[in-house]
XYZ file of C-alpha atoms in Angstrom:
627
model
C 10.932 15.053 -39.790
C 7.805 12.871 -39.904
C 5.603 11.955 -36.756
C 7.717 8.361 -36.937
C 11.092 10.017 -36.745
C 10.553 12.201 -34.265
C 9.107 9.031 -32.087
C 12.164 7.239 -33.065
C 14.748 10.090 -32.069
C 12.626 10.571 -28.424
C 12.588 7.061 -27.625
C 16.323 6.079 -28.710
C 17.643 8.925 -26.579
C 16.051 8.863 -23.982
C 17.029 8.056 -20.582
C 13.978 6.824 -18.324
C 13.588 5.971 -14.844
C 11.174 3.152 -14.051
C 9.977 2.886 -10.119
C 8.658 -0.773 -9.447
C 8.812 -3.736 -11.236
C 5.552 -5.272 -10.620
C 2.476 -6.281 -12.384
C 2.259 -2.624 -13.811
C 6.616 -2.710 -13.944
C 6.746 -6.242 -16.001
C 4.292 -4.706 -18.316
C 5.703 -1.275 -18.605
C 9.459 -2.491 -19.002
C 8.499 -5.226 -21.885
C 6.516 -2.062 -23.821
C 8.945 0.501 -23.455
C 11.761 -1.946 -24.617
C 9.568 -3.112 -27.990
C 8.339 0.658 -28.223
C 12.279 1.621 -29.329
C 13.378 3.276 -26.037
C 16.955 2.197 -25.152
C 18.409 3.328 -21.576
C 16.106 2.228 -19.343
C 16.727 1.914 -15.064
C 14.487 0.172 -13.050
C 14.159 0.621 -8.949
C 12.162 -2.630 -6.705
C 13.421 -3.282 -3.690
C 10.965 -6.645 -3.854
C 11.877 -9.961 -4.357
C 9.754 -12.583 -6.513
C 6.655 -14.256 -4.976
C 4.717 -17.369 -5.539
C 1.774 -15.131 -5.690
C 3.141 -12.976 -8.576
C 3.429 -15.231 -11.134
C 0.008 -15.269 -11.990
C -0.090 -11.562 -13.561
C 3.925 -10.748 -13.880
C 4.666 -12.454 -17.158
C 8.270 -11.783 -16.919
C 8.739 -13.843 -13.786
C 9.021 -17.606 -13.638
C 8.397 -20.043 -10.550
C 12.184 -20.583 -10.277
C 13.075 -16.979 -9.994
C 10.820 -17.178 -6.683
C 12.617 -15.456 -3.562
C 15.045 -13.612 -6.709
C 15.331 -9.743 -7.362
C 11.967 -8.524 -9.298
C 14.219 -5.638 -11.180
C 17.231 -7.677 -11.980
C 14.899 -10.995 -13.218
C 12.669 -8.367 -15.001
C 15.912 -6.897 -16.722
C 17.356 -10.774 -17.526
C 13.578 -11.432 -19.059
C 13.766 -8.509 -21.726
C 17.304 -8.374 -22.111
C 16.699 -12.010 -23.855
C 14.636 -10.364 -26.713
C 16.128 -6.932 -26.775
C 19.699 -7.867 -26.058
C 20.904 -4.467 -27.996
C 19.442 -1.928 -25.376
C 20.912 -0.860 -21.853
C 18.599 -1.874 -18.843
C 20.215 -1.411 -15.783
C 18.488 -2.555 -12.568
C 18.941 -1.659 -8.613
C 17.166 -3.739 -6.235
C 16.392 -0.952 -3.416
C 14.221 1.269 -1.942
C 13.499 4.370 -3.722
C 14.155 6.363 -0.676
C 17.563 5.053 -0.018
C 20.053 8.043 0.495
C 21.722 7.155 -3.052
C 18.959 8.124 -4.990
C 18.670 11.555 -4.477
C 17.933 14.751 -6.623
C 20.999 14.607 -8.670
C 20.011 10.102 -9.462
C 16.867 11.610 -11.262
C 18.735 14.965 -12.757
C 19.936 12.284 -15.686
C 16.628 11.333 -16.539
C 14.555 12.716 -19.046
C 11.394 11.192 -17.592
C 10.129 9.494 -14.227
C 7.908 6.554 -14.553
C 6.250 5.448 -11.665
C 4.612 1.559 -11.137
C 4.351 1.787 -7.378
C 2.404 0.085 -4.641
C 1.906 2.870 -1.991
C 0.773 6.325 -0.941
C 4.517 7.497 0.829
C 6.934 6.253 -1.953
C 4.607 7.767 -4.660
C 4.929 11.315 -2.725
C 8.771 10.540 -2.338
C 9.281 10.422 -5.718
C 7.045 13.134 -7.066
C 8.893 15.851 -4.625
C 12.417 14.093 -6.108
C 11.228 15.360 -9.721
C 9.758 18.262 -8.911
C 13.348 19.380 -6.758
C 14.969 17.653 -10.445
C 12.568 18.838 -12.709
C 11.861 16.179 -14.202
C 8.355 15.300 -15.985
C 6.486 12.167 -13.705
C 4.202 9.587 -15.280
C 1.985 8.236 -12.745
C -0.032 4.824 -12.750
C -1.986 2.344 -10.737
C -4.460 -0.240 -10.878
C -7.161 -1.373 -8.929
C -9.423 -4.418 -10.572
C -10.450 -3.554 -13.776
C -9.838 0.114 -12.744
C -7.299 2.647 -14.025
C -5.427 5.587 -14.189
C -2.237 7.552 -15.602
C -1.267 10.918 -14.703
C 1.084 13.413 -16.344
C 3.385 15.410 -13.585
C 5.172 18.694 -15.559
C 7.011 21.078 -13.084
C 5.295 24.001 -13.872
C 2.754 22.818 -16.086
C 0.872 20.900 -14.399
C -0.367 19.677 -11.338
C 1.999 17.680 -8.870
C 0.888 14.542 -7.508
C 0.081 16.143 -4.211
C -2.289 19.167 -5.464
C -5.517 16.799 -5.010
C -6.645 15.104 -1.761
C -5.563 11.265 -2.256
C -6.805 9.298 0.527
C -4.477 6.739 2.486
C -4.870 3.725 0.402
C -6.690 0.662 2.252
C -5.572 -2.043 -0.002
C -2.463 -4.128 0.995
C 0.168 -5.787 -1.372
C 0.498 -9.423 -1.280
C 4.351 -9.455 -1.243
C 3.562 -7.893 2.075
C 0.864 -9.758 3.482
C 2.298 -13.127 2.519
C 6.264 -12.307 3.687
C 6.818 -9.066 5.045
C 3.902 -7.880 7.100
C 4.276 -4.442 9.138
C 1.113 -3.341 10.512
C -2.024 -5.534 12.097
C -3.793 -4.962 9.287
C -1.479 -6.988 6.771
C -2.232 -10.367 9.530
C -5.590 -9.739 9.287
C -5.841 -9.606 5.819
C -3.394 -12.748 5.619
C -5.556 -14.682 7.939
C -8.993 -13.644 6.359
C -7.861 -14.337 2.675
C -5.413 -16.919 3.109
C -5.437 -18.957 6.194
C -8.805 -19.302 6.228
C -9.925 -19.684 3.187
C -7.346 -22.534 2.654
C -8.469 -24.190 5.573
C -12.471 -24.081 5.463
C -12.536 -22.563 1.568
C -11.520 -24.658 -1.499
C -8.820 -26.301 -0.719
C -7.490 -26.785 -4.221
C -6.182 -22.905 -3.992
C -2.585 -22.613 -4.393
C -1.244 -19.834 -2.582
C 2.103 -19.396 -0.080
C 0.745 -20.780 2.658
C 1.828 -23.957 1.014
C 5.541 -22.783 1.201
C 7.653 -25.631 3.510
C 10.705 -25.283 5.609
C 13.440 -27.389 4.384
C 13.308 -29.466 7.323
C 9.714 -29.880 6.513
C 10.260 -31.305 3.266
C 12.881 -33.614 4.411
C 10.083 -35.602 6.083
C 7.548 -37.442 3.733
C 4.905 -36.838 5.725
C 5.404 -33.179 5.631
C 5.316 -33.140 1.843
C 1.945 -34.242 1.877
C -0.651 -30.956 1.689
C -0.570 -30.195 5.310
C -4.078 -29.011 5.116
C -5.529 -32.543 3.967
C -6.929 -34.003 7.322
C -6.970 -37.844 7.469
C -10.114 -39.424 8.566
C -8.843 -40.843 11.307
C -7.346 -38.075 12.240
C -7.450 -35.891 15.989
C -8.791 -32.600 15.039
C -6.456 -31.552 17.635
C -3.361 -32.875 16.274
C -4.618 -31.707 12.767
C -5.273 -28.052 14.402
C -1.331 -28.404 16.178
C 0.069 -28.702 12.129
C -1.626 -26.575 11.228
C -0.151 -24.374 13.119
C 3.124 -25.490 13.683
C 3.189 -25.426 9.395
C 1.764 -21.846 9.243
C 3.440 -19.959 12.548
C 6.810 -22.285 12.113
C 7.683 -24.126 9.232
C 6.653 -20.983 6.784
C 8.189 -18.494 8.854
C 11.893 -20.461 8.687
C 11.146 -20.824 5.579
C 10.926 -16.919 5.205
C 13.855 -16.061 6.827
C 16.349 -18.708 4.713
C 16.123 -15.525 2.253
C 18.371 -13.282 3.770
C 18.064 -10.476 1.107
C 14.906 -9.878 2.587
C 15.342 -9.311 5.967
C 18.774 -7.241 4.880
C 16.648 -4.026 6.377
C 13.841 -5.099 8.132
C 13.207 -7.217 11.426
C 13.442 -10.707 11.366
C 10.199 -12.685 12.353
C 10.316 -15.500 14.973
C 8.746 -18.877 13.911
C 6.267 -20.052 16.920
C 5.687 -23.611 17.668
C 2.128 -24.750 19.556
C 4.496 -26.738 21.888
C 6.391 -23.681 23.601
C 2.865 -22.071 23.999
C 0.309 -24.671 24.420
C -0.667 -27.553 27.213
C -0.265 -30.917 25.990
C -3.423 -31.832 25.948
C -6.519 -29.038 25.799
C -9.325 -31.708 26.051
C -8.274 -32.013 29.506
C -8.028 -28.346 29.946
C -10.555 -26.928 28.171
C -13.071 -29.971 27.966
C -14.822 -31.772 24.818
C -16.155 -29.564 22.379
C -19.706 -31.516 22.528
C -20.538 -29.339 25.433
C -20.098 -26.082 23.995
C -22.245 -23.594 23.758
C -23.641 -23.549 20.713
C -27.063 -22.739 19.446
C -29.201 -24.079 16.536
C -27.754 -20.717 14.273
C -24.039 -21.887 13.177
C -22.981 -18.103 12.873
C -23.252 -18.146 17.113
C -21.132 -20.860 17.652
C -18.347 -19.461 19.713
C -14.851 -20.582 21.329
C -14.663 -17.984 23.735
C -16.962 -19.093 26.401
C -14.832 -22.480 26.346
C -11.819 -20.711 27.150
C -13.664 -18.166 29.629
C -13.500 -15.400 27.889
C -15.898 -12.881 27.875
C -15.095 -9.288 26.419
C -14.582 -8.923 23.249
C -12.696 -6.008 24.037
C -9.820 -7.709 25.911
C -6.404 -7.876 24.937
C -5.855 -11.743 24.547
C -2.028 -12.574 24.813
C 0.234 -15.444 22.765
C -1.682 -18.132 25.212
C -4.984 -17.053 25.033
C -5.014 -16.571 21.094
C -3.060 -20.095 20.541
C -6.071 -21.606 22.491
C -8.292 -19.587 20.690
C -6.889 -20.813 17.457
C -7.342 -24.384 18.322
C -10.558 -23.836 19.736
C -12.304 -22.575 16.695
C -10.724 -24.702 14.205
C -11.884 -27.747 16.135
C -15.063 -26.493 16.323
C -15.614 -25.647 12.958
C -15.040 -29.226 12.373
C -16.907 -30.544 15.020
C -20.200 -28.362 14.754
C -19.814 -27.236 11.073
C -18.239 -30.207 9.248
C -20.573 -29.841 6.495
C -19.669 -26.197 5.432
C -16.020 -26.908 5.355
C -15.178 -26.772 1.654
C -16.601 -23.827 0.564
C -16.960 -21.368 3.501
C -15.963 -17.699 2.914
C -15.391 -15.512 5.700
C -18.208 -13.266 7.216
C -17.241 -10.797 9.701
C -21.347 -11.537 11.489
C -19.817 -14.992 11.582
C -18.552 -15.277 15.592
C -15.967 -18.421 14.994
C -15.072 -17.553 12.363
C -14.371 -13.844 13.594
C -12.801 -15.552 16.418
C -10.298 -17.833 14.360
C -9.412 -15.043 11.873
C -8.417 -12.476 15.172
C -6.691 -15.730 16.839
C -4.673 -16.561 13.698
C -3.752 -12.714 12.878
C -2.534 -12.001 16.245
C 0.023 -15.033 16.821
C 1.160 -13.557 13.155
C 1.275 -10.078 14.510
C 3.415 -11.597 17.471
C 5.794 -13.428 14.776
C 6.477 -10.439 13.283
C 6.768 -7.914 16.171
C 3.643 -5.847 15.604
C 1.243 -4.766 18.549
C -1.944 -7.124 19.137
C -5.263 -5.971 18.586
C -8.681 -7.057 20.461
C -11.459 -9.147 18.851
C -13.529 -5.729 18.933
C -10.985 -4.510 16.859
C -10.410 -6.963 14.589
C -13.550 -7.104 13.397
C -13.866 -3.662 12.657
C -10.727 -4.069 10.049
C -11.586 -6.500 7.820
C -13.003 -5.758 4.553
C -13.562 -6.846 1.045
C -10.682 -7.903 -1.688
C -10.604 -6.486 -5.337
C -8.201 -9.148 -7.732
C -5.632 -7.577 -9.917
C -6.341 -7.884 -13.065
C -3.201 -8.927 -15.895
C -5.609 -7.637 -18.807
C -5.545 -3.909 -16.816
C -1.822 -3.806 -15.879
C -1.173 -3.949 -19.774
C -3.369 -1.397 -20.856
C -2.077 0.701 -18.229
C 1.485 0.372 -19.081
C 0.718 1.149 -22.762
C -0.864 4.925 -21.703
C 1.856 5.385 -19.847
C 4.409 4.816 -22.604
C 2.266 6.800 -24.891
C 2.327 9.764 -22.320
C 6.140 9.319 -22.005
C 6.767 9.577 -25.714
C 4.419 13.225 -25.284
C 6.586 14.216 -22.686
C 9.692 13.309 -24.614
C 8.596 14.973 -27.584
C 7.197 17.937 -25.575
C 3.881 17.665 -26.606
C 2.282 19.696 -24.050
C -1.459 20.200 -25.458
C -1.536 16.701 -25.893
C -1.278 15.371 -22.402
C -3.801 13.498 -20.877
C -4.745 11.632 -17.845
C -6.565 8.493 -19.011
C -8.900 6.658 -16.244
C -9.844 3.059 -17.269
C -13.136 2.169 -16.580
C -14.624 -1.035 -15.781
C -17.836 -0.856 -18.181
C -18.030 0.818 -20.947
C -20.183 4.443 -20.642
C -21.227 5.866 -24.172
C -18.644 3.159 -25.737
C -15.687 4.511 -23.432
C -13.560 2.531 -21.786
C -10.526 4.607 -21.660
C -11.361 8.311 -20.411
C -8.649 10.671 -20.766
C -8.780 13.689 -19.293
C -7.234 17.201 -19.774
C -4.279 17.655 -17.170
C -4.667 20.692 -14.883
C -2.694 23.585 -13.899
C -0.166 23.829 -10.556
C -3.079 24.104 -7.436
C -1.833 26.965 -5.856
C -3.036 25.741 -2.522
C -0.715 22.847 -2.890
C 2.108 23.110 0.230
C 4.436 20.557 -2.371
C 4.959 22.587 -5.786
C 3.624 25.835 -4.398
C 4.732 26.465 -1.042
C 1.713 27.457 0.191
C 2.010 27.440 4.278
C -0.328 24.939 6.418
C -2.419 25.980 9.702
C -1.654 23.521 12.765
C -4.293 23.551 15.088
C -2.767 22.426 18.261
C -2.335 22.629 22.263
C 1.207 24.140 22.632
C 1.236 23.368 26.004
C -0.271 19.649 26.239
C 1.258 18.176 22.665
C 4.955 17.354 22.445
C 7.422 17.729 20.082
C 7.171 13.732 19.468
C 2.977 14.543 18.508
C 4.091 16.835 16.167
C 6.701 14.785 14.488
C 5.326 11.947 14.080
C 1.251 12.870 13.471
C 2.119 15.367 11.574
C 5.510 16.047 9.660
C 6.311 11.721 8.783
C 2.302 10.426 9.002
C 0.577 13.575 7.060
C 3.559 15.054 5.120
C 5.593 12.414 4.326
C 9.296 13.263 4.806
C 11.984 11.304 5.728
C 14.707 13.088 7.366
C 12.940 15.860 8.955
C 14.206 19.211 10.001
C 12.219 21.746 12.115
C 13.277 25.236 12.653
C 11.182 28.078 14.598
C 13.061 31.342 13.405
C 16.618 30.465 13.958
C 16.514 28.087 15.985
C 16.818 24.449 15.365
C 14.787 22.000 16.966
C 14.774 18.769 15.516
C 16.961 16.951 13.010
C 17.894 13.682 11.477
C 20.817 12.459 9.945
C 23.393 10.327 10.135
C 26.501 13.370 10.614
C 25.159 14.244 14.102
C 27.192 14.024 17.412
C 26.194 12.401 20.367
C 25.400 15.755 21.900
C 23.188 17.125 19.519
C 21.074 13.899 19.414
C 20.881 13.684 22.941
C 19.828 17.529 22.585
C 17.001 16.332 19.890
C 15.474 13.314 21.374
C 15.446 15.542 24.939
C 13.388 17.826 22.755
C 11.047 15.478 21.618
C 9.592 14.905 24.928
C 8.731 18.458 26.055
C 5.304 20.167 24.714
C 5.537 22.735 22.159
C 5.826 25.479 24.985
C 8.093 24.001 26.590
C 11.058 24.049 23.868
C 14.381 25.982 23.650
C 12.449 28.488 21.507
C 9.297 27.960 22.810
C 6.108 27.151 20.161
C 2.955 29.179 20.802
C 0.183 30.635 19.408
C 1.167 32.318 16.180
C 4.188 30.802 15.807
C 5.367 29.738 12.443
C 7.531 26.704 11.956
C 9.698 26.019 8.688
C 9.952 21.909 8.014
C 12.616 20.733 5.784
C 13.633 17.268 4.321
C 17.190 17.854 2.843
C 16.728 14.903 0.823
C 13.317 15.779 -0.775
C 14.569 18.967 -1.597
C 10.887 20.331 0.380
C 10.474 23.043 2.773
C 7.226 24.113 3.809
C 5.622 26.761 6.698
C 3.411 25.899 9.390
C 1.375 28.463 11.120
C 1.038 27.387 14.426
C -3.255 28.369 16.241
C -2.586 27.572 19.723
C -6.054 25.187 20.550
C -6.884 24.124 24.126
C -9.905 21.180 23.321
C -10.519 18.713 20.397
C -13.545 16.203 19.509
C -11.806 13.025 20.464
C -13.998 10.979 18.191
C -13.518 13.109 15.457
C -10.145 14.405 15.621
C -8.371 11.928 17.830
C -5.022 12.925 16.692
C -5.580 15.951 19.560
C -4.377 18.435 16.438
C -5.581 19.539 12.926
C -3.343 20.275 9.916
C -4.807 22.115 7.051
C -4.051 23.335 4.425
C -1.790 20.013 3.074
C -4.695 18.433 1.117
C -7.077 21.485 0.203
C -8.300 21.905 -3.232
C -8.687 25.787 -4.457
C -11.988 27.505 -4.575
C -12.512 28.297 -8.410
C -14.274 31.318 -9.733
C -15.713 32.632 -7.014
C -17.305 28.987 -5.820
C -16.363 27.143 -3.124
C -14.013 24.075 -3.542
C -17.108 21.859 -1.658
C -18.624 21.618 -4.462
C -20.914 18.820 -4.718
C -19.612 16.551 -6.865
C -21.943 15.484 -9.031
C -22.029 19.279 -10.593
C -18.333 19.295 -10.907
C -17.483 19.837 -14.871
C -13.960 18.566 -15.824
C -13.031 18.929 -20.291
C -13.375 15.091 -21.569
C -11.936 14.245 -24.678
C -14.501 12.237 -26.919
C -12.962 11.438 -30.468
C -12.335 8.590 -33.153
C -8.602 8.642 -33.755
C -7.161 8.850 -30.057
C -6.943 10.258 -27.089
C -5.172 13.515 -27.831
C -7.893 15.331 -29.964
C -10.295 17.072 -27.614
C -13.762 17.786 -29.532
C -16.473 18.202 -27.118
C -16.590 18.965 -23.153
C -19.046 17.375 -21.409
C -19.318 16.734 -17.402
C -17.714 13.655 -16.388
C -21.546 12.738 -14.478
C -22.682 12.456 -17.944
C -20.144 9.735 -18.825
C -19.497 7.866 -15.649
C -22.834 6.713 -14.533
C -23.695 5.369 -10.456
C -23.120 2.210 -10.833
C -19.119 2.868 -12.093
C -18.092 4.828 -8.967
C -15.566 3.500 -6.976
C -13.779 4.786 -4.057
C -10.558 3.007 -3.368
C -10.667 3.791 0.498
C -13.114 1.089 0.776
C -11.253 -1.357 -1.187
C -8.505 -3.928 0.118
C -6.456 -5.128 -3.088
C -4.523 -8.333 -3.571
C -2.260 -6.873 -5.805
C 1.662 -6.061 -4.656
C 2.590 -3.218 -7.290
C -0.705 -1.831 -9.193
C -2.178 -0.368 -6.181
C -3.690 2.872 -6.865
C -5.302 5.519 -4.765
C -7.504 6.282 -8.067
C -9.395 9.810 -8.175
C -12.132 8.421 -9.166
C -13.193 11.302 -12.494
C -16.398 11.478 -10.998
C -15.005 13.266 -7.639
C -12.617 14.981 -9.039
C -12.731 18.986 -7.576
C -13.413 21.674 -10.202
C -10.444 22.965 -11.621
C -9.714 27.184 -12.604
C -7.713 26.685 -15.519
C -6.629 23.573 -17.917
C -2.936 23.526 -19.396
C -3.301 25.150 -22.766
């Protein structure tokens, strides 16, 4: 059978499992349905935004608020009406899908948008054995990964840092942590309001009752002439806070499983009039430098460290805005946001907050606020494609059980000795990995000060990721969750959760070991428990240490600190492909300063490439390569 048959026989028979139907899904599921694969299933648990349709080709604007798997299914079932696509539009780590869902696959591919649903489904196909392609995008940056029980290494043998880049789906509609306002205020509020104002993004969504009124139809963020900047500040946020936010919850798929926000309204928070309260902006404060003009000493407020409530930010809000148009008229148009900038610091923490209050999530100070903004990396259509194409090639290897062929692939954003594409030898099982080798973890903690709650949620759902967690120390049970428990025994569970370690049934101590399960993973994994009375509350303010869960193994005799820059990985450099390895050479030598890229420090606007990318110039040395 020729190298075209035995393509043809993989693909056709397959079965494959596709997680997210993003801007990495859209282009994955149109690629594997003209690349001859014909039983394909696709997981999203997202619906369509206006934001989207900019990169995800399959979507239109009328399919806006619809299903991304089922549109994305409709889209290729059009020109591939002969092949079965079946779409669920869920979370991934819904009860239903569990170990036997991905037993009838013959390969995982992933297209997700976050750290926790990646390691969800990599410990679901290791407890299935089933091979794992893994993607994401950041920019013009790239990677795939190969995932072989056995073979290779799991998704969790390498440190991946918590991502710091937020999907728009979720800063624009769905927003859970602080964080998600901020970056909705920084990127969006603001730079409609004192940015170009020609930029079409959600914020211009209206309520129906809005558009029922031909006034409201007009751009809400064009201010008259003649105009109050007052009146123009109370739209604005009446549109932003109220209108949108109805507007938002007329979907009712959406808030199916979450909390519903609650629109706000300047009039159930604000006076009538704030000239009378506050006085005329022509007296404030400000100084000849327009980065110092502030709101705060208008409104008598001094700290920056001080919790301002609903009130207090509403005035803020109003405050700044009228000031930027009083004392900074000129700017308006093509301001971008600087975090040295006080008013505009002040509007962005103002605006973020009554957002955070909309949707339930705890306020932060200005202080604070500051501290978490950051910069914005675009997705990029041209990368998502590219992406999706490795990982179809890497599927067809793992159908065809190519082994010494795999490759991880990092896309680069220049091109270093006429690379663009790097792939990359996969690596053997780290044996130091807690996931695929059951390696136990150390928990530095004080048994006597830390409770059971600490340890729960710090440790076993923040660092490793399970769901429905079960804790054991030696035969006896201390903590489970599920939906088959009496009354009694979660009574019995939640009163455990509020005594320290020493404290329990069976108490925890010093040398204890503790066995943590998630039934639906299919994981179990040790903890050695090292009894510690004080801890560096600057540097480990979590009052405990885990390690173990993201330690790369020392190799030949070296130590796994390494400095990077001397770390050798095998590089493939050839003319016909990326499966032909003909010369090693250290990845410093190929990926020079100016490409490195660490996505910790990167906020992305994309909803479903984000990537935590190991960046091939800091990747740990390796003891062995899969032969």
């Amino acid at each position: 059978m020729d190298t075209q048959q035995q393509k043809q026989s993989a693909t056709q028979g397959a079965k494959v499992l596709m997680v997210g139907a993003g801007g990495i899904g859209c282009e994955l599921l149109k690629t594997l349905a003209l690349s001859g694969f014909h039983d394909i299933h696709i997981i999203d648990m997202d619906t369509i935004e206006v934001s989207n349709l900019n990169r995800q080709f399959l979507f239109r604007r009328s399919h806006v608020g619809q299903s991304k798997a089922k549109v994305a299914r409709d889209a290729v079932l059009r020109f591939r009406p002969h092949i079965k696509i079946k779409s669920y539009h869920a979370n991934v780590k819904n009860p239903e899908f569990d170990v036997d869902f991905f037993k009838q696959f013959d390969v995982v591919l992933n297209g997700l948008d976050n750290l926790d649903a990646r390691r969800h489904v990599n410990r679901l196909c290791l407890a299935a054995d089933v091979p794992l392609v893994e993607s994401g995008t950041t920019g013009f940056l790239g990677q795939v990964t190969v995932h072989v029980k056995g073979k290779t290494e799991c998704y969790e043998c390498q440190t991946k840092p918590t991502p710091k880049t937020y999907p728009v789906c979720t800063i624009t509609s769905t927003p859970t942590k602080f964080v998600h306002c901020i970056v909705w205020a920084k990127d969006l509020l603001f730079a409609k309001l004192f940015g170009d104002k020609n930029q079409d993004n959600d914020l211009n969504v209206r309520a129906n009752k809005a558009a029922s009124s031909s006034k409201e139809t007009e751009d809400v963020f064009e201010r008259a002439e003649d105009e109050d900047i007052e009146t123009y500040g109370r739209k604005i946020y009446d549109h932003v806070f109220g209108y949108n936010i109805e507007a938002a919850l007329s979907n009712e798929e959406t808030w199916k499983n979450r909390r519903r926000p609650r629109p706000i309204y300047s009039k159930e928070v604000l006076p009538e009039s704030l000239t009378q309260k506050n006085g005329s902006t022509q007296n404030c404060s400000a100084t000849d430098s327009d980065s110092t003009v502030s709101a705060m000493p208008l409104l008598g407020l001094k700290n920056p460290q001080e919790l301002w409530g609903l009130t207090q930010n509403s005035l803020v809000f109003i405050e700044a805005l009228k000031l930027f148009f009083a004392k900074r008229k000129k700017e308006i148009g093509h301001l971008t946001f600087d975090k040295d900038d006080q008013l505009a610091v002040e509007f962005v923490t103002a605006a973020a907050n009554i957002r955070a209050e909309s949707f339930g999530i705890p306020l932060h100070s200005l202080f604070e606020a500051k501290g978490i903004a950051g910069n914005i990396v675009h997705a990029v259509a041209t990368t998502n494609a590219i992406v999706a194409g490795l990982i179809v090639i890497e599927a067809i290897k793992v159908l065809k059980k190519d082994a010494d062929k795999y490759r991880m692939t990092y896309c680069l954003e220049h091109p270093s000795r006429k690379m663009l594409l790097m792939p990359v030898e996969p690596f053997e099982p780290n044996p130091s990995c807690y996931v695929c080798s059951k390696t136990p973890l150390v928990l530095e903690i004080n048994t006597q000060k830390s409770k059971l709650r600490d340890l729960v949620d710090k440790i076993v759902k923040a660092k490793l990721g399970m769901n429905l967690p079960l804790i054991m120390h030696g035969a006896s049970l201390l903590y489970e969750v599920g939906d088959d428990l009496d009354d009694i025994m979660v009574a019995n569970y939640n009163a455990n959760l509020e005594k320290s370690l020493s404290e329990l049934p069976s108490p925890v101590i010093n040398g204890s070991t503790l066995t943590v399960e998630d039934l639906q993973q299919e994981l179990s994994c040790k903890i050695n428990v090292k009894h510690r009375e004080e801890f560096d509350e600057e540097k480990e303010p979590e009052g405990m240490v885990l390690s173990g869960w993201t330690q790369s193994p020392a190799t030949n005799g070296e130590s796994a600190s390494t400095s990077n820059n001397e770390s050798a990985v095998d590089v493939t450099e050839n003319s016909s492909g990326p499966e032909i390895a003909c010369k090693k050479r250290r990845l410093s030598e190929i990926q020079p300063e100016n490409h490195k890229r660490e996505t910790e420090n990167v906020e992305s606007e994309d909803d479903d490439d984000l990537m935590e990318i190991e960046n091939p110039t800091t990747l740990s040395k390796k003891k062995k390569r899969v032969a």
